[in-house]
Amino acid sequence: MKTLITILAALATLIPASAASDGNVRLTDNVNPFLGTATLWEESDLHYVRKRQSRTWGAETFPGASLPNAMIQASPVTMFRSGSGYQYEDNLIYGFAHTNKGHWNLLHLPVLPVFGDVDPEDYASSFSHGNESARPGYYSVFLDRYGVLAELTTTLRCAFHRYTFPADTDKEVLVDITRNNNRVTDWDIRTCGDNAFCGRQNGEGTIYFYATSNYSIDDIELKSGGRSHSVAVLSFKNSRGDKPLELRFGFSFTSVENARANLEAEMSAKDFEQVRNDADNVWENLLSSIRVGGGTERQRRIFYSCLYRAFMWPCLRSDVNGDHTDVRGNIVNSGYDYYTLPSFWDDYRNKLILLAMVRPDVASDVAASIIEMGEKGSGYMPTFFHGDHAAAYIAGIWSRGVREGYDIDKAYRLLYRNATVPGKGGRRYLDEYLDKGWIAEKDTVNVPYYDEYKGAVTKTLEYAYDDYAVAQVARAVGDRPGYRLMMKHSRNWKNVFDPSTGFFRGRIADGSWIRDFDPFYPYFQYMYRESNAWNNLFYPPHDRKGLIGLYPSKAVIEAKLDSLFTEPWRGYEVENLTGFIGNYCHGNQPGHSIPYMYALIGRQEKTQEVLNYIMDNFYDMGAEGLALAGMDDAGEMTSWYVLNAIGIYTYSPADPEYFVSVPLFDETVFTLGDGRRFTIRKNGEGVHIDSIRCGGKKLKGWFVGHDQLVDGGLVINVR
């Protein structure tokens, strides 16, 4: 039987030898904001035959303009009710919206330049990718229907639109005031002076706006279409001629007055080119936090495109004066920048630690924000989607020295309640988890993929890891009884391991195993969350020795891993499971820590073969080279690339350590947000690590501590 290395070598294209980077090129020149906007279509990429009409999930990224972790993302909408509102294969633009996450929500206040007799049900414009461009902080496209060149740039809380119309047309703007990616329940638009208009739109939060124009406003006409859809069309006085129409939008989630104050503070004194250049400089500064040397041009472009994408979410929600709307709907001023809830299930694994390394100021404000959400909300630390991973975030940033700007004791009280007190707003099925040490699933058969059950196996595994993370916070605040209890609970992951199959497997209420068990079949939330049994292998990142000890030998584990990476996907067509190596799915998060298990049983070169294959094949896929293996999920997918490309990965994000692998680049200089700097150097080429040296001393094993890394850097000798 062929080894995994032989099989992957046959599949993968060898990564070319390193080349020196051009120091004269701005790092922002490497960024392609379109990366992740395309959808996978071909069987060779999907590993199954497409039969459904619905699209597979792309990375769901957006190409529009934004600053890091900003309130505003100004981006084109080619389809409402789609992930980011933009799909590369589309050819119509409905408007330019101002909030975006890539999760089928937001897209507040779409705006489109128009002219003539506008039909509220037929106003979208065709466009060509040949007349479209984007770079950090800037987006432009030519709208064929109206002959308008549309350009966008942004500040933290504002958007600048510049529309160049044909000289012989009257300039107009359509504001799609009753539509975004959510249900719009309330709205208002009105003139606020000769050259200004303002209002609000409520659809997943009320956004307020205050906008100024370089032309006087003639009229705002409300035009009604079908199904309660109305648009507002703004016309402007004496607007014919060559001078572009320029709109400066200030936004706020508190009031029109604050939207105006945000505009005046950030943009009103600047022209379009100043704002655009400032945005580019902000991104250049952030990207400069990680400077890489060597590698190929393609690798550098993917790397900086991924680093750029990793810093879009969570998003700022407070105004320049500090005001924000809290979870009770009150306008308050807490003295720090208030951010949206992070996508904890998606990005606790890597992105949030990368955020803390590069932008500790934002990380601490995010911590303060979620503490406030918990205290003013349900009394529990807020969760996101699945699991309870704020614990890993707090433990991870605290242990890495991000300790100012939030109250660790308040965080711990909320986290401990999440882990020990069942109730609305806390962990789902916690009473059952505390009673049994695991969560039971219904014993049934022929479960369709999209059916909703408990996701009991995944929840049990993740709650056990969350308990471990809470234990680390308990130790930080000096709660020894809490630490001991949480460490005891952190071993609950073993309760869903079936030694007869070597898989984590669902159990029914009487403790027996789910009988209809097929490790290849994927589920949306039956036993497993968005995965199958194969992609839940070897999850518990906090108990590596315990996990290895469940198997008879390391040889058995190696054979299991070999089977995972060589047994073909069985052809199941599931929109959010794409990008396969055998049965390993890189297009969704649950299995992202699996490749490192090879190294933990003494087969490090196999880990590197898999990592290299993923980085070389899953980050510029598709006909245009613009698709990722799966959804970016607020930066998780792209952060995975960033960290592995420089040779470190947050295997257990709650712990201040990193798994060390072979970097793509000869040298990486990493400047932390606090100004400290470390270097990672690679000597040699190949997949086998001969030695890892930190501060001149040889490391034992594959992990380096955060402080070790910062103080001593890494030299990785490979062959």
PDB file of N, CA and C in Angstrom, residues 224-266:
ATOM      1  N   SER A 224     -42.341  52.952  -4.976  1.00  0.00           N
ATOM      2  CA  SER A 224     -42.753  51.668  -4.417  1.00  0.00           C
ATOM      3  C   SER A 224     -42.795  50.600  -5.498  1.00  0.00           C
ATOM      4  N   GLY A 225     -42.289  49.421  -5.120  1.00  0.00           N
ATOM      5  CA  GLY A 225     -42.365  48.266  -5.994  1.00  0.00           C
ATOM      6  C   GLY A 225     -43.249  47.210  -5.362  1.00  0.00           C
ATOM      7  N   GLY A 226     -43.013  45.975  -5.707  1.00  0.00           N
ATOM      8  CA  GLY A 226     -43.816  44.893  -5.163  1.00  0.00           C
ATOM      9  C   GLY A 226     -43.299  44.418  -3.827  1.00  0.00           C
ATOM     10  N   ARG A 227     -44.138  43.662  -3.104  1.00  0.00           N
ATOM     11  CA  ARG A 227     -43.775  42.996  -1.854  1.00  0.00           C
ATOM     12  C   ARG A 227     -43.170  43.969  -0.832  1.00  0.00           C
ATOM     13  N   SER A 228     -43.811  45.122  -0.692  1.00  0.00           N
ATOM     14  CA  SER A 228     -43.400  46.128   0.295  1.00  0.00           C
ATOM     15  C   SER A 228     -41.992  46.645   0.061  1.00  0.00           C
ATOM     16  N   HIS A 229     -41.529  46.565  -1.165  1.00  0.00           N
ATOM     17  CA  HIS A 229     -40.189  47.052  -1.488  1.00  0.00           C
ATOM     18  C   HIS A 229     -40.289  48.469  -2.021  1.00  0.00           C
ATOM     19  N   SER A 230     -39.583  49.391  -1.395  1.00  0.00           N
ATOM     20  CA  SER A 230     -39.546  50.777  -1.844  1.00  0.00           C
ATOM     21  C   SER A 230     -38.107  51.238  -1.918  1.00  0.00           C
ATOM     22  N   VAL A 231     -37.836  52.129  -2.844  1.00  0.00           N
ATOM     23  CA  VAL A 231     -36.514  52.725  -2.961  1.00  0.00           C
ATOM     24  C   VAL A 231     -36.658  54.239  -2.920  1.00  0.00           C
ATOM     25  N   ALA A 232     -35.628  54.897  -2.458  1.00  0.00           N
ATOM     26  CA  ALA A 232     -35.588  56.360  -2.457  1.00  0.00           C
ATOM     27  C   ALA A 232     -34.626  56.798  -3.551  1.00  0.00           C
ATOM     28  N   VAL A 233     -35.071  57.697  -4.424  1.00  0.00           N
ATOM     29  CA  VAL A 233     -34.232  58.193  -5.511  1.00  0.00           C
ATOM     30  C   VAL A 233     -33.943  59.670  -5.264  1.00  0.00           C
ATOM     31  N   LEU A 234     -32.658  59.998  -5.134  1.00  0.00           N
ATOM     32  CA  LEU A 234     -32.229  61.372  -4.895  1.00  0.00           C
ATOM     33  C   LEU A 234     -31.792  61.991  -6.215  1.00  0.00           C
ATOM     34  N   SER A 235     -32.312  63.161  -6.506  1.00  0.00           N
ATOM     35  CA  SER A 235     -31.863  63.923  -7.664  1.00  0.00           C
ATOM     36  C   SER A 235     -31.134  65.179  -7.173  1.00  0.00           C
ATOM     37  N   PHE A 236     -30.276  65.711  -8.039  1.00  0.00           N
ATOM     38  CA  PHE A 236     -29.402  66.813  -7.639  1.00  0.00           C
ATOM     39  C   PHE A 236     -29.535  67.976  -8.622  1.00  0.00           C
ATOM     40  N   LYS A 237     -29.394  69.180  -8.126  1.00  0.00           N
ATOM     41  CA  LYS A 237     -29.561  70.385  -8.928  1.00  0.00           C
ATOM     42  C   LYS A 237     -28.332  70.627  -9.804  1.00  0.00           C
ATOM     43  N   ASN A 238     -28.591  71.023 -11.052  1.00  0.00           N
ATOM     44  CA  ASN A 238     -27.524  71.441 -11.971  1.00  0.00           C
ATOM     45  C   ASN A 238     -26.356  70.447 -11.972  1.00  0.00           C
ATOM     46  N   SER A 239     -26.700  69.162 -12.095  1.00  0.00           N
ATOM     47  CA  SER A 239     -25.684  68.129 -11.898  1.00  0.00           C
ATOM     48  C   SER A 239     -25.052  67.629 -13.195  1.00  0.00           C
ATOM     49  N   ARG A 240     -25.462  68.153 -14.323  1.00  0.00           N
ATOM     50  CA  ARG A 240     -24.815  67.717 -15.570  1.00  0.00           C
ATOM     51  C   ARG A 240     -23.405  68.288 -15.646  1.00  0.00           C
ATOM     52  N   GLY A 241     -22.541  67.572 -16.350  1.00  0.00           N
ATOM     53  CA  GLY A 241     -21.172  68.037 -16.499  1.00  0.00           C
ATOM     54  C   GLY A 241     -20.182  66.963 -16.096  1.00  0.00           C
ATOM     55  N   ASP A 242     -18.896  67.306 -16.177  1.00  0.00           N
ATOM     56  CA  ASP A 242     -17.828  66.327 -15.952  1.00  0.00           C
ATOM     57  C   ASP A 242     -17.515  66.085 -14.481  1.00  0.00           C
ATOM     58  N   LYS A 243     -17.888  67.014 -13.625  1.00  0.00           N
ATOM     59  CA  LYS A 243     -17.513  66.874 -12.216  1.00  0.00           C
ATOM     60  C   LYS A 243     -18.238  65.690 -11.582  1.00  0.00           C
ATOM     61  N   PRO A 244     -17.496  64.750 -10.980  1.00  0.00           N
ATOM     62  CA  PRO A 244     -18.142  63.580 -10.373  1.00  0.00           C
ATOM     63  C   PRO A 244     -19.070  63.974  -9.231  1.00  0.00           C
ATOM     64  N   LEU A 245     -20.032  63.123  -8.969  1.00  0.00           N
ATOM     65  CA  LEU A 245     -20.865  63.239  -7.780  1.00  0.00           C
ATOM     66  C   LEU A 245     -20.115  62.582  -6.624  1.00  0.00           C
ATOM     67  N   GLU A 246     -19.927  63.320  -5.542  1.00  0.00           N
ATOM     68  CA  GLU A 246     -19.219  62.800  -4.382  1.00  0.00           C
ATOM     69  C   GLU A 246     -20.152  62.787  -3.179  1.00  0.00           C
ATOM     70  N   LEU A 247     -20.284  61.623  -2.567  1.00  0.00           N
ATOM     71  CA  LEU A 247     -21.115  61.446  -1.383  1.00  0.00           C
ATOM     72  C   LEU A 247     -20.244  60.974  -0.232  1.00  0.00           C
ATOM     73  N   ARG A 248     -20.305  61.699   0.851  1.00  0.00           N
ATOM     74  CA  ARG A 248     -19.607  61.298   2.077  1.00  0.00           C
ATOM     75  C   ARG A 248     -20.652  60.848   3.089  1.00  0.00           C
ATOM     76  N   PHE A 249     -20.578  59.581   3.497  1.00  0.00           N
ATOM     77  CA  PHE A 249     -21.518  59.011   4.449  1.00  0.00           C
ATOM     78  C   PHE A 249     -20.854  58.843   5.812  1.00  0.00           C
ATOM     79  N   GLY A 250     -21.476  59.368   6.845  1.00  0.00           N
ATOM     80  CA  GLY A 250     -21.108  59.029   8.209  1.00  0.00           C
ATOM     81  C   GLY A 250     -22.139  58.078   8.765  1.00  0.00           C
ATOM     82  N   PHE A 251     -21.695  57.073   9.518  1.00  0.00           N
ATOM     83  CA  PHE A 251     -22.612  56.067  10.049  1.00  0.00           C
ATOM     84  C   PHE A 251     -22.457  55.956  11.559  1.00  0.00           C
ATOM     85  N   SER A 252     -23.512  55.478  12.178  1.00  0.00           N
ATOM     86  CA  SER A 252     -23.506  55.255  13.622  1.00  0.00           C
ATOM     87  C   SER A 252     -24.592  54.240  13.937  1.00  0.00           C
ATOM     88  N   PHE A 253     -24.416  53.502  15.027  1.00  0.00           N
ATOM     89  CA  PHE A 253     -25.466  52.615  15.513  1.00  0.00           C
ATOM     90  C   PHE A 253     -26.160  53.211  16.736  1.00  0.00           C
ATOM     91  N   THR A 254     -26.000  54.554  16.903  1.00  0.00           N
ATOM     92  CA  THR A 254     -26.667  55.223  18.027  1.00  0.00           C
ATOM     93  C   THR A 254     -27.620  56.334  17.575  1.00  0.00           C
ATOM     94  N   SER A 255     -27.212  57.194  16.647  1.00  0.00           N
ATOM     95  CA  SER A 255     -28.055  58.335  16.287  1.00  0.00           C
ATOM     96  C   SER A 255     -27.544  58.998  15.018  1.00  0.00           C
ATOM     97  N   VAL A 256     -28.424  59.765  14.383  1.00  0.00           N
ATOM     98  CA  VAL A 256     -28.029  60.575  13.234  1.00  0.00           C
ATOM     99  C   VAL A 256     -27.008  61.619  13.657  1.00  0.00           C
ATOM    100  N   GLU A 257     -27.200  62.191  14.836  1.00  0.00           N
ATOM    101  CA  GLU A 257     -26.273  63.216  15.315  1.00  0.00           C
ATOM    102  C   GLU A 257     -24.856  62.650  15.439  1.00  0.00           C
ATOM    103  N   ASN A 258     -24.748  61.433  15.958  1.00  0.00           N
ATOM    104  CA  ASN A 258     -23.425  60.825  16.071  1.00  0.00           C
ATOM    105  C   ASN A 258     -22.869  60.411  14.722  1.00  0.00           C
ATOM    106  N   ALA A 259     -23.750  60.028  13.801  1.00  0.00           N
ATOM    107  CA  ALA A 259     -23.287  59.736  12.445  1.00  0.00           C
ATOM    108  C   ALA A 259     -22.662  60.981  11.823  1.00  0.00           C
ATOM    109  N   ARG A 260     -23.299  62.122  12.042  1.00  0.00           N
ATOM    110  CA  ARG A 260     -22.743  63.379  11.530  1.00  0.00           C
ATOM    111  C   ARG A 260     -21.415  63.700  12.212  1.00  0.00           C
ATOM    112  N   ALA A 261     -21.345  63.479  13.528  1.00  0.00           N
ATOM    113  CA  ALA A 261     -20.094  63.746  14.251  1.00  0.00           C
ATOM    114  C   ALA A 261     -18.981  62.820  13.766  1.00  0.00           C
ATOM    115  N   ASN A 262     -19.316  61.568  13.485  1.00  0.00           N
ATOM    116  CA  ASN A 262     -18.317  60.638  12.946  1.00  0.00           C
ATOM    117  C   ASN A 262     -17.803  61.121  11.599  1.00  0.00           C
ATOM    118  N   LEU A 263     -18.725  61.598  10.763  1.00  0.00           N
ATOM    119  CA  LEU A 263     -18.337  62.104   9.445  1.00  0.00           C
ATOM    120  C   LEU A 263     -17.428  63.315   9.570  1.00  0.00           C
ATOM    121  N   GLU A 264     -17.800  64.230  10.419  1.00  0.00           N
ATOM    122  CA  GLU A 264     -17.001  65.446  10.571  1.00  0.00           C
ATOM    123  C   GLU A 264     -15.623  65.144  11.145  1.00  0.00           C
ATOM    124  N   ALA A 265     -15.539  64.159  12.018  1.00  0.00           N
ATOM    125  CA  ALA A 265     -14.251  63.827  12.635  1.00  0.00           C
ATOM    126  C   ALA A 265     -13.321  63.073  11.696  1.00  0.00           C
ATOM    127  N   GLU A 266     -13.876  62.219  10.842  1.00  0.00           N
ATOM    128  CA  GLU A 266     -13.041  61.298  10.073  1.00  0.00           C
ATOM    129  C   GLU A 266     -12.867  61.668   8.602  1.00  0.00           C
TER     130      GLU A 266
END
